[in-house]
Every structure is written in structure tokens, then in C-alpha cells.
């Protein structure tokens, strides 16, 4: 990967609260010339402090109450998972609830799941390890702050499935509006999404990560870490399983053609399905690890079905995120949304296709 493009961290002088947090935690100080940042939605600062502590600080974004809950959930998960024998996560060092700051041990030179997948270095063993950790997580008792948090997960956006507010409409870009239009013109799919959320609300819930994407996995010194507990909640186990499967399905559909290759939807889907055949072992390995860690999940016969539906939602979610950066949706992105729709509408037919079949 090219080294040329490195994001520039927000100067520490402009965010005195970062130094204040590190001082309060007794971690020393970060020197501006020794700090770097990561690409992502959030402002981040990474470096080794003058007392020799490798730290990673991020500032979460959102409305004040939301930010406070994110910090609260992260803190609770950090405490619950500190030193856990199976679930690995960068050590939570402390946070600032009002400023939305979170500090963790920096995993120096770590590679994310996305980097590994892009370089062909994501192994089946890593997928299995991810499944073991997530299965173990789903059997843990939820820490108080997570159990007490009954705020709705931000995704799927139940309150925007029928229409956007005028404010949301005017703030959205072209491709985002196209994505919303795909949903708003399709009451069958929005009903399927809403049903999935309603079943989650009424059904059995576990301690879930809530935002399990490949870029939330970090590989460091031979150990796989799960990061970003901001959306941890009591939720349907299928959310996490489906997100992991959805990540690979997304890569399958996207990876087979260059954007706007001039293929029609049917060709894109057929080729995407073929390419996904190569990726399915990652989901199978995850599912094997998951069931080994959490054998009781076998009794929840509908779990793989709901997971396929969540994987379908995940594809639409990914399109929304990329739409944010574009003027128009490409034909390929529309095809991805089409595959997502199929998974949402016919999940029971696709469990084995997605690698979540029985007998593992
Ligand atoms: N403790 C850590 N040590 C090293 N790198 C980390 C650590 N935590 C996160 N990272 C890396 O920092 C980058 C930014 O992380 P961050 O979670 O802020 O962004 P993001 O994942 O894009 O945001 P979000 O998950 O909130 O959408 C990611 O690439 C992640 O791999
Ligand atoms: Mg992240």
C-alpha cells in the first residue's frame, strides 16, 4: 500500500482537551511532531507519549446525548473485556464524556481486516478467530451501562424508512437521495427491514458488538483484536453474524467488476455470486468458530435466517455510506442494493449460499 497519503492530525494546540485527558489519566503528553492520524470519520491522534505509552485517541461525533452514550458504552465494554482470555480488544485507557474523547492502547503497525482482505492476507483462521470471539461475546452478561441503554441502534434507520424529513432531504447529496429513493419506492423491502428490527426488539437479545465491519478488526503481533464498542448493545445475535457475512458478500459483488463496467444487473449478480463462492469459506470459518464458542446458538434455528437478512441490510448500509461520497450511484452499486434486497426478502433460501448452513 502507498505510504504517500497520510491524514494530518488536528493540531493538538487546537484540542487542549486531548492533552487534558492524557494528563488526567497519568499517561504523559503527546508531542505534535510525534503524532499521526488515521483515515476515518473521526478525528484521531496516535503516538507514543513522553512517558513511553503508545496511545490512540479518537473523538466520536454526534449530538451530545448520543456521544455521551457512545463513551459510556465504550467504557463499560472496556472494563468488561479488560484482560478477557478469548476476546481481545485494545485496552481502554479512559474517556471524556463531554468531549466525546476515547483513549486506548495504540496497536502499533496493526493491519485492519480491510487491509488484510485487500492484500489477500485475511486467512480462514482469522475468520475462525473472529467467530470464536463474537460467539464468546454473545454469551457474556451485558455490563450495566449497556444493558440499561435502550436507545435504538442507529442502523437500520427505522424512522427514515418511509420518508426523510425536509432537513434530511436538503442535507443529502445526489447519490444518497438515490439510495433513499430505492428504499422509499420499495415498500416490500422497507417492511422486511422494519420486521427485522421489530423481531429484534421482541426476540432474544445478546451482548452484541453492533458495528462489526472488517475495518473494526485489527491484526497485531499475531493476535486478532475487535475494536469500536460504541454501538455495543443488547441486540439480536444475527446483527453481528449478518454484518460479518455481509462484509464478504459486499466484497464478492463489488469485486467482480470495475465500477460501471457496462454489465446489466443480472450479469453483475451472477458474476458476484461466482466470486462470492471464493469468499464463502471466510463466512463458514467464522460460523464454525461462532458455534464452537456458543453451541447454544444451534437452538436458535432462525438465527442464520435473520443473519442473512441483516447481511442484506448491510449491503444497503454500505451503499449509503459510499453514496455519501458520490454524486450518482453506479450501476454496480445499484446491483449491490439489489442483492441486499434479495437477501432481505428471501433469507431462508440463502443461508447455505452465504456460508451459514447447518451441520458446521
Ligand atoms: N487501538 C488502536 N490501535 C491502532 N489503530 C487503531 C486502534 N483503534 C483504531 N485504529 C485504527 O484507526 C482507524 C480509525 O479508527 P476509527 O474507529 O476512529 O475510525 P472508523 O472505524 O472509520 O470510524 P467508525 O468505526 O466510528 O465509523 C481505523 O483504521 C482503525 O483501524
Ligand atoms: Mg473503527
XYZ file of C-alpha atoms and ligand atoms in Angstrom:
392
model
C 0.000 0.000 0.000
C 1.193 3.525 -0.794
C 2.666 5.499 2.048
C 2.188 8.840 0.366
C -1.294 9.688 1.613
C -1.345 10.134 5.351
C -4.018 12.190 7.012
C -2.788 15.104 9.061
C -3.909 15.079 12.695
C -5.798 18.094 14.004
C -3.078 20.160 15.753
C -3.057 19.297 19.433
C -2.946 23.007 20.226
C -6.492 23.297 18.835
C -7.801 20.467 21.020
C -6.402 21.071 24.513
C -8.904 18.517 25.821
C -6.775 15.710 24.357
C -3.735 16.700 26.424
C -6.005 17.287 29.425
C -7.381 13.755 29.132
C -3.933 12.155 28.788
C -2.662 14.137 31.777
C -5.698 13.240 33.876
C -5.099 9.573 33.050
C -1.423 9.887 34.003
C -0.295 8.839 30.537
C 2.096 11.707 29.839
C 1.971 14.046 26.850
C 1.899 13.614 23.061
C 4.315 15.774 21.095
C 2.807 17.304 17.975
C 5.687 16.117 15.789
C 5.302 12.535 17.041
C 1.572 12.224 16.469
C -0.208 10.804 13.450
C -3.817 10.295 12.399
C -5.854 7.613 10.634
C -8.321 7.850 7.813
C -11.879 7.595 9.062
C -14.888 9.604 10.046
C -13.427 10.645 13.358
C -10.516 12.836 14.360
C -7.763 10.594 15.692
C -4.371 11.058 17.317
C -1.871 8.227 17.614
C 1.613 8.223 19.042
C 3.874 7.372 21.932
C 3.673 9.786 24.874
C 6.724 11.228 26.601
C 6.316 8.600 29.309
C 6.519 5.861 26.684
C 2.813 4.961 26.407
C 1.556 4.115 22.892
C -1.889 5.761 22.784
C -4.710 6.042 20.278
C -7.232 8.808 20.924
C -10.381 9.352 18.910
C -13.164 11.892 19.059
C -16.615 10.491 18.395
C -19.081 12.629 16.523
C -22.754 13.248 17.070
C -25.327 15.007 19.171
C -24.315 15.474 22.843
C -26.558 12.793 24.379
C -25.579 10.325 21.694
C -21.873 11.000 22.215
C -22.222 10.534 25.962
C -23.896 7.174 25.443
C -21.173 6.106 22.995
C -18.482 6.946 25.524
C -20.472 5.204 28.264
C -20.910 2.001 26.261
C -17.247 2.000 25.220
C -16.119 2.454 28.821
C -18.406 -0.317 30.071
C -17.170 -2.702 27.367
C -13.563 -1.715 28.013
C -13.929 -2.621 31.674
C -15.855 -5.831 30.953
C -13.346 -7.077 28.376
C -10.115 -5.953 30.039
C -7.839 -8.981 30.208
C -10.503 -11.301 28.755
C -8.901 -14.621 27.824
C -10.742 -15.021 24.495
C -11.955 -11.616 23.345
C -9.079 -9.291 22.504
C -9.558 -5.566 22.316
C -7.156 -2.627 22.589
C -7.100 -1.684 26.267
C -9.477 1.163 27.100
C -7.473 3.789 28.989
C -10.173 6.353 29.691
C -12.525 8.857 28.108
C -14.054 12.287 28.316
C -17.853 12.059 28.223
C -18.466 15.708 27.406
C -15.835 15.979 24.695
C -16.510 12.534 23.236
C -12.876 11.510 23.604
C -11.792 7.880 23.932
C -8.232 6.731 24.659
C -6.902 3.227 24.009
C -3.595 1.456 23.851
C -2.209 2.028 20.362
C -1.548 -1.187 18.459
C 1.469 -0.012 16.503
C 1.678 -1.121 12.873
C -1.573 -3.052 13.196
C -3.314 -4.058 9.962
C -7.071 -3.815 9.726
C -9.296 -6.582 8.367
C -9.828 -4.480 5.244
C -6.072 -4.135 4.636
C -5.670 -7.882 5.111
C -8.567 -8.725 2.787
C -7.286 -6.365 0.104
C -3.813 -7.863 0.220
C -5.175 -11.422 0.234
C -3.837 -11.918 3.775
C -7.139 -12.445 5.561
C -6.926 -16.146 6.398
C -9.660 -18.620 7.255
C -8.001 -18.936 10.661
C -8.546 -15.235 11.262
C -12.191 -15.575 10.252
C -12.493 -18.519 12.639
C -10.882 -16.461 15.425
C -13.343 -13.628 14.750
C -16.229 -16.115 15.014
C -14.880 -17.534 18.283
C -14.583 -14.063 19.797
C -18.005 -12.923 18.640
C -19.644 -16.174 19.794
C -17.977 -15.769 23.191
C -19.134 -12.156 23.360
C -22.742 -13.169 22.708
C -22.755 -15.360 25.804
C -21.345 -12.699 28.153
C -23.619 -10.864 30.561
C -24.085 -7.271 29.402
C -22.387 -4.669 31.589
C -24.859 -2.473 33.447
C -24.422 0.603 31.241
C -25.043 -1.428 28.082
C -27.988 -3.374 29.494
C -29.607 -0.144 30.682
C -29.142 1.607 27.333
C -32.399 1.205 25.453
C -31.587 3.735 22.717
C -32.395 2.374 19.261
C -29.351 1.304 17.229
C -28.737 3.940 14.539
C -28.982 1.366 11.774
C -31.241 0.269 10.153
C -32.812 3.744 10.195
C -36.332 2.676 11.175
C -37.553 6.239 11.458
C -36.486 7.106 7.912
C -37.734 4.054 6.062
C -40.891 5.758 4.855
C -39.559 9.253 4.207
C -36.849 11.739 5.136
C -37.561 14.959 6.970
C -37.189 18.105 4.878
C -33.979 18.860 6.761
C -32.509 15.429 5.992
C -33.640 15.706 2.389
C -31.927 19.023 1.799
C -28.744 17.892 3.557
C -28.392 14.723 1.427
C -26.311 14.548 -1.753
C -27.415 13.130 -5.133
C -26.369 9.515 -4.650
C -27.708 9.486 -1.101
C -31.110 10.617 -2.333
C -30.985 7.917 -4.997
C -30.316 5.325 -2.294
C -33.180 6.622 -0.171
C -35.406 6.578 -3.248
C -34.555 2.901 -3.830
C -35.880 2.230 -0.324
C -38.803 4.623 -0.350
C -40.100 3.282 -3.665
C -39.964 -0.280 -2.387
C -42.480 -0.861 0.437
C -41.825 -4.608 0.363
C -38.175 -4.172 1.269
C -38.797 -1.442 3.845
C -41.370 -3.706 5.502
C -38.789 -6.517 5.603
C -36.270 -4.171 7.252
C -38.833 -2.936 9.739
C -39.903 -6.526 10.563
C -36.287 -7.447 11.201
C -35.959 -4.581 13.698
C -39.267 -5.423 15.329
C -38.259 -9.075 15.736
C -35.019 -7.892 17.318
C -36.924 -5.739 19.783
C -39.182 -8.612 20.818
C -36.832 -11.555 20.391
C -33.911 -12.900 22.409
C -31.074 -10.420 22.704
C -27.406 -10.885 23.474
C -24.474 -8.616 24.187
C -23.610 -7.597 20.624
C -20.859 -5.507 19.075
C -23.352 -3.693 16.877
C -20.998 -2.399 14.186
C -18.956 -5.397 13.130
C -17.176 -4.444 9.930
C -13.859 -5.779 8.688
C -12.208 -2.447 9.446
C -13.113 -2.905 13.117
C -10.799 -5.946 13.228
C -7.133 -5.302 13.821
C -4.333 -7.831 13.469
C -1.331 -7.119 15.628
C 1.533 -9.386 16.708
C -0.372 -12.448 15.569
C -3.484 -11.561 17.596
C -6.869 -10.551 16.213
C -8.490 -7.630 18.057
C -12.085 -6.391 17.960
C -12.350 -2.602 18.223
C -15.014 0.120 18.407
C -17.590 -0.744 21.026
C -19.528 2.484 20.619
C -22.609 0.699 19.317
C -22.499 -2.256 21.741
C -25.999 -3.116 22.894
C -28.317 -5.880 23.851
C -29.324 -6.859 20.339
C -30.114 -9.749 18.021
C -27.071 -12.003 17.677
C -27.905 -12.049 13.959
C -26.802 -8.420 13.724
C -23.127 -9.293 14.216
C -23.216 -12.580 12.322
C -25.027 -10.884 9.434
C -22.641 -7.932 9.386
C -19.635 -10.233 9.076
C -21.302 -12.278 6.309
C -22.478 -9.049 4.675
C -18.951 -7.681 4.572
C -17.827 -10.645 2.448
C -20.949 -10.663 0.319
C -20.362 -6.974 -0.366
C -16.788 -7.666 -1.378
C -17.997 -10.503 -3.605
C -20.478 -8.393 -5.501
C -18.189 -5.369 -5.729
C -15.002 -7.191 -6.526
C -16.146 -8.935 -9.680
C -16.499 -5.891 -11.904
C -14.969 -2.472 -12.148
C -17.427 0.303 -11.454
C -19.720 0.920 -14.412
C -18.358 -1.965 -16.450
C -21.447 -1.885 -18.565
C -22.831 -5.179 -17.239
C -26.526 -5.474 -16.635
C -27.848 -6.245 -13.166
C -28.356 -9.923 -13.858
C -24.779 -10.344 -15.111
C -23.392 -8.430 -12.161
C -25.337 -10.575 -9.713
C -24.358 -13.828 -11.435
C -20.696 -12.874 -11.505
C -20.885 -11.577 -7.946
C -22.344 -14.903 -6.815
C -19.487 -16.761 -8.538
C -16.914 -14.556 -6.916
C -18.641 -14.966 -3.565
C -18.079 -18.741 -3.872
C -14.402 -17.974 -3.281
C -15.173 -15.810 -0.274
C -17.811 -18.019 1.348
C -15.186 -20.071 3.259
C -14.497 -16.956 5.335
C -18.104 -16.878 6.473
C -18.087 -20.647 7.006
C -14.947 -20.435 9.136
C -16.465 -17.589 11.161
C -19.691 -19.551 11.645
C -17.765 -22.671 12.705
C -15.810 -20.658 15.284
C -19.004 -18.961 16.406
C -20.884 -22.209 17.004
C -17.914 -23.795 18.773
C -17.808 -20.877 21.193
C -21.567 -20.669 21.528
C -23.115 -24.109 20.996
C -26.446 -22.885 22.406
C -26.847 -20.794 19.253
C -27.777 -24.020 17.449
C -31.072 -23.998 19.336
C -31.976 -20.678 17.747
C -32.907 -22.215 14.398
C -33.842 -18.910 12.863
C -30.526 -17.237 13.704
C -28.919 -17.959 10.298
C -32.066 -16.747 8.542
C -32.126 -13.462 10.439
C -28.375 -13.162 9.867
C -28.885 -13.390 6.089
C -31.494 -10.638 6.356
C -29.057 -8.484 8.349
C -26.386 -9.227 5.719
C -28.862 -7.950 3.117
C -29.386 -4.820 5.137
C -25.602 -4.481 5.465
C -25.244 -4.188 1.671
C -27.751 -1.349 1.597
C -25.957 0.257 4.535
C -22.627 0.056 2.657
C -24.202 1.717 -0.378
C -25.495 4.522 1.842
C -22.008 5.112 3.190
C -20.361 5.193 -0.247
C -23.250 7.270 -1.640
C -22.235 9.912 0.834
C -19.099 10.493 -1.234
C -20.636 10.421 -4.734
C -22.918 12.404 -6.980
C -24.598 9.400 -8.601
C -24.972 5.727 -7.769
C -23.115 3.481 -10.202
C -24.765 0.507 -11.889
C -22.650 -1.726 -9.678
C -23.855 -0.018 -6.522
C -27.440 -0.446 -7.660
C -26.703 -4.120 -8.226
C -25.295 -4.379 -4.684
C -28.528 -2.897 -3.363
C -30.411 -5.460 -5.481
C -28.514 -8.338 -3.888
C -29.232 -6.800 -0.473
C -32.907 -6.698 -1.339
C -32.922 -10.375 -2.327
C -31.253 -11.355 0.952
C -33.786 -9.305 2.926
C -36.754 -10.824 1.122
C -35.677 -14.470 0.836
C -33.260 -15.034 3.714
C -34.301 -18.629 4.365
C -33.291 -19.626 0.819
C -29.809 -18.190 1.171
C -28.398 -19.414 4.490
C -26.233 -22.131 2.938
C -25.288 -19.896 -0.006
C -23.928 -17.358 2.444
C -21.975 -19.926 4.442
C -24.358 -20.052 7.408
C -25.724 -23.520 6.726
C -26.338 -26.300 9.206
C -24.024 -29.106 10.150
C -20.988 -26.978 10.768
N -6.127 0.928 19.291
C -5.802 1.109 18.032
N -4.535 0.972 17.614
C -4.194 1.159 16.324
N -5.049 1.505 15.359
C -6.337 1.673 15.701
C -6.780 1.491 17.046
N -8.119 1.709 17.087
C -8.487 2.018 15.825
N -7.430 2.003 14.994
C -7.432 2.331 13.561
O -7.712 3.700 13.441
C -8.529 3.973 12.315
C -9.622 4.936 12.683
O -10.448 4.326 13.632
P -11.880 4.876 13.961
O -12.587 3.837 14.721
O -11.789 6.231 14.522
O -12.483 5.105 12.536
P -13.617 4.392 11.808
O -13.569 2.943 12.122
O -13.561 4.845 10.429
O -14.854 5.054 12.499
P -16.179 4.397 12.921
O -15.874 2.986 13.260
O -16.594 5.203 14.083
O -17.044 4.539 11.716
C -9.017 2.644 11.828
O -8.391 2.385 10.615
C -8.561 1.641 12.833
O -8.086 0.504 12.170
Mg -13.470 1.821 13.604
